[in-house]
Short mmCIF file of C-alpha atoms in Angstrom, two decimals:
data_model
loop_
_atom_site.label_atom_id
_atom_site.label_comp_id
_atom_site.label_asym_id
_atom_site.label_seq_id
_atom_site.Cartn_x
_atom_site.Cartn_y
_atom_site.Cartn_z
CA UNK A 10 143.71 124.10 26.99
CA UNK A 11 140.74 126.22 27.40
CA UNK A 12 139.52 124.78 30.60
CA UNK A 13 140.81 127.78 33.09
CA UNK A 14 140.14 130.48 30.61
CA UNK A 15 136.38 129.96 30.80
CA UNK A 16 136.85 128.28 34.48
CA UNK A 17 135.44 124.99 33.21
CA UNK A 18 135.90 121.83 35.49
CA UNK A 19 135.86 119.26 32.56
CA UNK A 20 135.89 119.19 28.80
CA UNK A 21 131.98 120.12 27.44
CA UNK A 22 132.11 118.66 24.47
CA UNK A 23 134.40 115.38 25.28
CA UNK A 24 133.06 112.46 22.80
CA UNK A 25 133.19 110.40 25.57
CA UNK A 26 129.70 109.18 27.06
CA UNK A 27 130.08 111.15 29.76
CA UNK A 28 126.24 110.95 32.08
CA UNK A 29 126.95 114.28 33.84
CA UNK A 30 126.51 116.57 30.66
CA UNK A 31 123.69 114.33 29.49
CA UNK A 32 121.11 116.90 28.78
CA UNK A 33 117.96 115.90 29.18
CA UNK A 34 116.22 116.53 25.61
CA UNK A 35 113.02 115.09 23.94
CA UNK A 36 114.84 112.33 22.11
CA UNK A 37 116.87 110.98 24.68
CA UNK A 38 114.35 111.60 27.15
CA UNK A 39 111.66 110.15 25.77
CA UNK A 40 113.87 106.99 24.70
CA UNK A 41 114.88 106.87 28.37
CA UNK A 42 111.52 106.88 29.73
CA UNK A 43 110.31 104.19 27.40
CA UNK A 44 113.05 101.91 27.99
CA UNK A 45 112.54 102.09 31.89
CA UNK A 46 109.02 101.35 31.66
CA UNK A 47 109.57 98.53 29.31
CA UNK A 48 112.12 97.01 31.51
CA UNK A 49 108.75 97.63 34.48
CA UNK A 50 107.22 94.57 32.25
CA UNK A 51 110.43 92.07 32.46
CA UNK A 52 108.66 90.99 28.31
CA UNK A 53 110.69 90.42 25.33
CA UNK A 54 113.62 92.47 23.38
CA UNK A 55 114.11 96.35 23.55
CA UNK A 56 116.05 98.07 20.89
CA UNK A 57 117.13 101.09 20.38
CA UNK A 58 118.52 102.84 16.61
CA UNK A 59 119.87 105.91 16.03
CA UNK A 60 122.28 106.74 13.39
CA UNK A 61 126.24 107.40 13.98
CA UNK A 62 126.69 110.47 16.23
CA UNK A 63 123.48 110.46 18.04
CA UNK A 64 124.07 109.91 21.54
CA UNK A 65 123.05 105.85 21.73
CA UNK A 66 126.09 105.18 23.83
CA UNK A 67 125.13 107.85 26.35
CA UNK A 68 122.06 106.83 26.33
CA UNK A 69 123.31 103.37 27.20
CA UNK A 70 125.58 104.64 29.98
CA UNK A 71 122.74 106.69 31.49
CA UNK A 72 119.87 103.67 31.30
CA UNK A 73 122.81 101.72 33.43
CA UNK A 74 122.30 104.63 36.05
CA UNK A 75 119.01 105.11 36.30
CA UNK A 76 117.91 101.42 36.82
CA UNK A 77 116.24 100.28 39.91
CA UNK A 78 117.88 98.25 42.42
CA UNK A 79 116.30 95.10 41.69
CA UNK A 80 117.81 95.32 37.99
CA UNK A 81 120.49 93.16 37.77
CA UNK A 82 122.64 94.95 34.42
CA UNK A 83 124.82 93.19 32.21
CA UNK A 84 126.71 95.34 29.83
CA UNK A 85 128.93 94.08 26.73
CA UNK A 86 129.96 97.08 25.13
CA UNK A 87 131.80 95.59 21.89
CA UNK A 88 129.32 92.43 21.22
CA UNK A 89 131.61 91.80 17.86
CA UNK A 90 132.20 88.25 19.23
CA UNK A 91 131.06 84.38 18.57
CA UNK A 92 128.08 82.84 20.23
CA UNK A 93 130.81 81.42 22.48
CA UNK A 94 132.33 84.47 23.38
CA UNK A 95 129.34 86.06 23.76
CA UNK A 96 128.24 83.89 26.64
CA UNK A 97 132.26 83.91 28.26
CA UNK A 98 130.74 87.60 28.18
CA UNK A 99 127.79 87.03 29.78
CA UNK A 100 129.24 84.60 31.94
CA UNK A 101 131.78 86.70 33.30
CA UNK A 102 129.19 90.07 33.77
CA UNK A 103 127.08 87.58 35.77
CA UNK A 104 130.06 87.50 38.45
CA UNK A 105 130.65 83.70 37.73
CA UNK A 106 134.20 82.56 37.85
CA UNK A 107 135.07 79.11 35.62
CA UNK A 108 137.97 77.36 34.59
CA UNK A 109 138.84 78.28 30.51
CA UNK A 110 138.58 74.35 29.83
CA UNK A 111 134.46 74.70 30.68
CA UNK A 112 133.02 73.89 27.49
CA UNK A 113 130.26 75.23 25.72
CA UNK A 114 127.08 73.30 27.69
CA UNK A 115 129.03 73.24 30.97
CA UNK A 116 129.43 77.10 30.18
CA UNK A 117 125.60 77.49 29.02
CA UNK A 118 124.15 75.26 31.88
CA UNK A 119 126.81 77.84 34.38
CA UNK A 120 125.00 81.08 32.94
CA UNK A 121 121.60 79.17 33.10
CA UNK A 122 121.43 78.61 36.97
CA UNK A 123 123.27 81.28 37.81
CA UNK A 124 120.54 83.38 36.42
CA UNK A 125 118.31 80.94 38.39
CA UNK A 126 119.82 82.02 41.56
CA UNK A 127 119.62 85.86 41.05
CA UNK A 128 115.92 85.55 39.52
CA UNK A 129 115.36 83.55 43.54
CA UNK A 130 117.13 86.32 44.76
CA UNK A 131 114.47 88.58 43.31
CA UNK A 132 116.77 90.06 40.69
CA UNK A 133 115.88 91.00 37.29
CA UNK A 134 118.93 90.34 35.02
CA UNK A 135 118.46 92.79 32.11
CA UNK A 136 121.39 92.54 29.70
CA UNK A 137 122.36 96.10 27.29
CA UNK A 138 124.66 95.37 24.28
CA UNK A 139 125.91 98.57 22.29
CA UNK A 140 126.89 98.40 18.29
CA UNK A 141 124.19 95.84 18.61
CA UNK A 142 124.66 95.58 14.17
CA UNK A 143 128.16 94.42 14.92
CA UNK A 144 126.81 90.74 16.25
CA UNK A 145 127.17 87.85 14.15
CA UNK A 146 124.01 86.29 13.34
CA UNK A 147 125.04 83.27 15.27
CA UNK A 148 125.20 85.50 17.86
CA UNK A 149 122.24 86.84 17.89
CA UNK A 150 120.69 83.34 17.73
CA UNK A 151 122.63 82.67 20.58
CA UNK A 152 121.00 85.33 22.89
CA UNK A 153 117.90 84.52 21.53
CA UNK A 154 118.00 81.28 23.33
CA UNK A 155 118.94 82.80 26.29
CA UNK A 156 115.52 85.19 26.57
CA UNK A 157 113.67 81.60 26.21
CA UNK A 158 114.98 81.16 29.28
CA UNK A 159 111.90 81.87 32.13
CA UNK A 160 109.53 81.29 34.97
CA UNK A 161 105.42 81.33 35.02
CA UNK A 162 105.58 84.92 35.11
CA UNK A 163 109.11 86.23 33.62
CA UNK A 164 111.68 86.20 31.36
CA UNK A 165 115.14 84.89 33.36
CA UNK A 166 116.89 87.20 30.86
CA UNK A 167 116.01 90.81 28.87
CA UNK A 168 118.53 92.08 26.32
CA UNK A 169 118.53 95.61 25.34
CA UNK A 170 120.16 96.45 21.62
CA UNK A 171 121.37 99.24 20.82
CA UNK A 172 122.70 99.64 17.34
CA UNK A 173 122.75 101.45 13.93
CA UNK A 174 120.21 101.35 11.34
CA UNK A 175 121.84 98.38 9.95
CA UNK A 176 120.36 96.48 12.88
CA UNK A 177 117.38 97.12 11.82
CA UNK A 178 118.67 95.33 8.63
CA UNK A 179 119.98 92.73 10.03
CA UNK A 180 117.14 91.95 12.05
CA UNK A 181 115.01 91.77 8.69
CA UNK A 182 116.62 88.66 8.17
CA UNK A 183 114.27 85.67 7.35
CA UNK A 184 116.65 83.65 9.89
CA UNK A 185 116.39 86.21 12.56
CA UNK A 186 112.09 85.89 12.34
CA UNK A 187 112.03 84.64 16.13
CA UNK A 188 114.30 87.23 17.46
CA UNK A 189 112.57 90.08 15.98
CA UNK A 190 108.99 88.90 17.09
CA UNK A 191 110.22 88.93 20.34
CA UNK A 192 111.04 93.02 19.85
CA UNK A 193 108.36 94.20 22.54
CA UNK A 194 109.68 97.69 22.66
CA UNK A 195 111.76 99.53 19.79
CA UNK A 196 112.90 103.47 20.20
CA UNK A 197 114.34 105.80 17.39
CA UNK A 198 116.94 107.97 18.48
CA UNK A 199 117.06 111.51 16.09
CA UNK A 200 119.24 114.21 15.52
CA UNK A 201 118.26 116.91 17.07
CA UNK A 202 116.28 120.20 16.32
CA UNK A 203 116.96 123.75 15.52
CA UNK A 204 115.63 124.88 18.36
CA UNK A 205 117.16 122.24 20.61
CA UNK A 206 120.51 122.60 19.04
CA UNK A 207 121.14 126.01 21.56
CA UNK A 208 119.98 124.62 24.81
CA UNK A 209 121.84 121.15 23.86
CA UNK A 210 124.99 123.78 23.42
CA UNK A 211 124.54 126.04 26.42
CA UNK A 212 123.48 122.70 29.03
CA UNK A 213 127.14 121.08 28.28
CA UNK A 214 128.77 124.41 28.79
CA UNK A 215 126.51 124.71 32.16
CA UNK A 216 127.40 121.47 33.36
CA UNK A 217 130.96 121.50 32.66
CA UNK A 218 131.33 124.62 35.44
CA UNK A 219 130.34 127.46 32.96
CA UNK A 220 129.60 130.31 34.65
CA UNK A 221 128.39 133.32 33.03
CA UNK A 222 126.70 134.91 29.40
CA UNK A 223 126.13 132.15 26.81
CA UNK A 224 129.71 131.53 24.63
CA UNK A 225 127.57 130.67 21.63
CA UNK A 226 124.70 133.16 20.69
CA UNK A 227 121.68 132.42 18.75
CA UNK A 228 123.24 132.87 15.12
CA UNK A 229 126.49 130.59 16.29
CA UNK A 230 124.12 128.03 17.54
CA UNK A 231 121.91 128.36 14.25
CA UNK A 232 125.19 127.74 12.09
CA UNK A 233 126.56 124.45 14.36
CA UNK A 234 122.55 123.19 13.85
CA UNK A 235 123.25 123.63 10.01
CA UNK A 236 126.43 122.34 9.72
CA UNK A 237 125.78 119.29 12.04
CA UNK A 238 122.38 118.57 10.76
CA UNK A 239 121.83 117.94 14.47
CA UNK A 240 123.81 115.05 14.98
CA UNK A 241 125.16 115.91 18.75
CA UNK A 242 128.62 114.17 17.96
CA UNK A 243 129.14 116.72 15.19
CA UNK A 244 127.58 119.32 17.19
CA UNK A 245 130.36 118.64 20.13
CA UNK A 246 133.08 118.47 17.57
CA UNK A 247 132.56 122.24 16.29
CA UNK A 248 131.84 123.85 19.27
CA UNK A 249 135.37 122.22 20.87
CA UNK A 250 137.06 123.63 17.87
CA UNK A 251 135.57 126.53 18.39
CA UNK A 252 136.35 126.95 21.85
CA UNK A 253 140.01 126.40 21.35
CA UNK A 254 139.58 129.23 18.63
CA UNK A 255 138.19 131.54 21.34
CA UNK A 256 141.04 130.68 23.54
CA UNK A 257 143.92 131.21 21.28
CA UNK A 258 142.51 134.63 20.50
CA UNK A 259 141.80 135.18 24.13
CA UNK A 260 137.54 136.02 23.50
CA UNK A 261 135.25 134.23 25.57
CA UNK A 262 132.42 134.81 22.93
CA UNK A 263 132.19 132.73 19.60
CA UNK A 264 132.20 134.85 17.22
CA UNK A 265 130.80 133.54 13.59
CA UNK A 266 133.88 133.48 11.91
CA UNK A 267 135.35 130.90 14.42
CA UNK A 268 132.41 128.86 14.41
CA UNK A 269 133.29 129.01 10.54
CA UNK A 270 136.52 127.94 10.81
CA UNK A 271 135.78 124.95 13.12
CA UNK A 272 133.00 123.79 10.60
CA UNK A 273 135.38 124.17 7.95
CA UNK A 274 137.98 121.83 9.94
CA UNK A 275 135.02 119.06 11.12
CA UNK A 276 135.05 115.87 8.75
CA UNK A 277 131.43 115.38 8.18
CA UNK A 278 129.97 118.69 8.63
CA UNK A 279 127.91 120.57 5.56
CA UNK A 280 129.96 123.55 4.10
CA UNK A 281 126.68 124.99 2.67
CA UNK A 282 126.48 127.73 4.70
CA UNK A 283 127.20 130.54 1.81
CA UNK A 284 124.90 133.06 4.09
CA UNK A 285 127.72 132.96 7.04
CA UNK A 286 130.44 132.03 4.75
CA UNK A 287 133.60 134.59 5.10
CA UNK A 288 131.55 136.76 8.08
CA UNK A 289 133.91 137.65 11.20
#
């Protein structure tokens, strides 16, 4: 792979959520910021939307990271369950261990003083669920009852959703009313911009072990912004393509005509680009 020819220590544009190439951008960043102070307030429902491809899940993974020690996390990343499985969930990223014959309100009453105990303990149990559209509305109801949960001054339990625009849909929902007034905080993740699009490139290569003149000048970067409409996932996808294009032909400078060829080969990405079209 291309990883010793440009004396990288790990893959820059992995689609994995991985927090040490998270570059720190205005839509992430200011995301990040807002959920952390919202969290400060221990009130109501955070959500997060962004569309397919726009870093949520990193987002996610780097919230879990940067929260303070009295912050007790939760995560579910797959919440596609029933309201029982959600709270076996629950149950089970709460550290409590129970026999699979617990029924439902043994299980519910469990979660409930065991949330009891870390709230005495003077943790605040915040719980995140990604592909937060993906939750049956029985589900969601579910939770719901579970952020009714508190003491004089604070919610025993804050969920943090993040999900696709369809959440937003879902949430709509006449049946969901109680839920969504109970959104204190909501944050809309973007693509990114033109002139984000090269830094966003050049940071991954940087923190992957990069070392030396930018692989993607300001013309390559111009094209990926273009043909990815700023959607980072689609971003990462071309310029990976086009670093194994660079390798194979033993350059370590992207020339236009690669980047052309990896747009070309990226499902998703807009072939409207007649200005760069055929260039080498």
């Amino acid at each position: 792979m291309y990883l010793e020819h440009f004396r990288l220590t790990e893959m820059p544009y992995s689609l994995t959520p991985n927090t040490t190439l998270y570059c720190s951008l205005p839509p992430h960043e200011e995301a990040l910021e807002t959920l952390l102070m919202a969290l400060q307030s221990g009130e109501g429902v955070l959500k997060v939307v962004g569309e397919v491809g726009t870093g949520k899940t990193l987002l996610c993974r780097k919230l879990l990271n940067e929260l303070p020690e009295h912050i007790q996390p939760a995560y579910i990343p797959n919440p596609y369950l029933q309201p029982d499985e959600l709270r076996w969930a629950l149950a089970h990223e709460l550290g409590l261990q129970l026999d699979r014959d617990t029924n439902q309100l043994q299980l519910t009453q469990a979660i409930q003083q065991r949330l009891v105990e870390l709230h005495d303990q003077g943790k605040q149990v915040v719980l995140l669920l990604d592909e937060a559209q993906a939750i049956p509305a029985e589900g969601l109801e579910a939770l719901r009852l579970f952020t009714n949960l508190e003491t004089e001054r604070r919610k025993l339990l804050q969920l943090v959703l993040f999900g696709q625009p369809e959440l937003d849909q879902r949430l709509a929902d006449k049946g969901l009313r109680q839920l969504r007034q109970r959104i204190s905080f909501s944050c809309q993740l973007r693509p990114l911009h033109r002139h984000e699009t090269g830094p966003y490139i050049h940071h991954r290569m940087l923190a992957a072990g990069y070392r030396g003149a930018p692989v993607f000048g300001r013309l390559a970067a111009r094209m990926i912004y273009r043909a990815s409409r700023g959607i980072p996932r689609l971003v990462n996808l071309i310029c990976h393509k086009t670093l194994l294009l660079c390798y194979g032909k033993g350059s370590h400078q992207a020339s236009v005509g690669m980047v052309w060829q990896a747009i070309k080969d990226t499902e998703d990405a807009s072939l409207l680009l007649p200005r760069y079209g055929g260039q080498s």
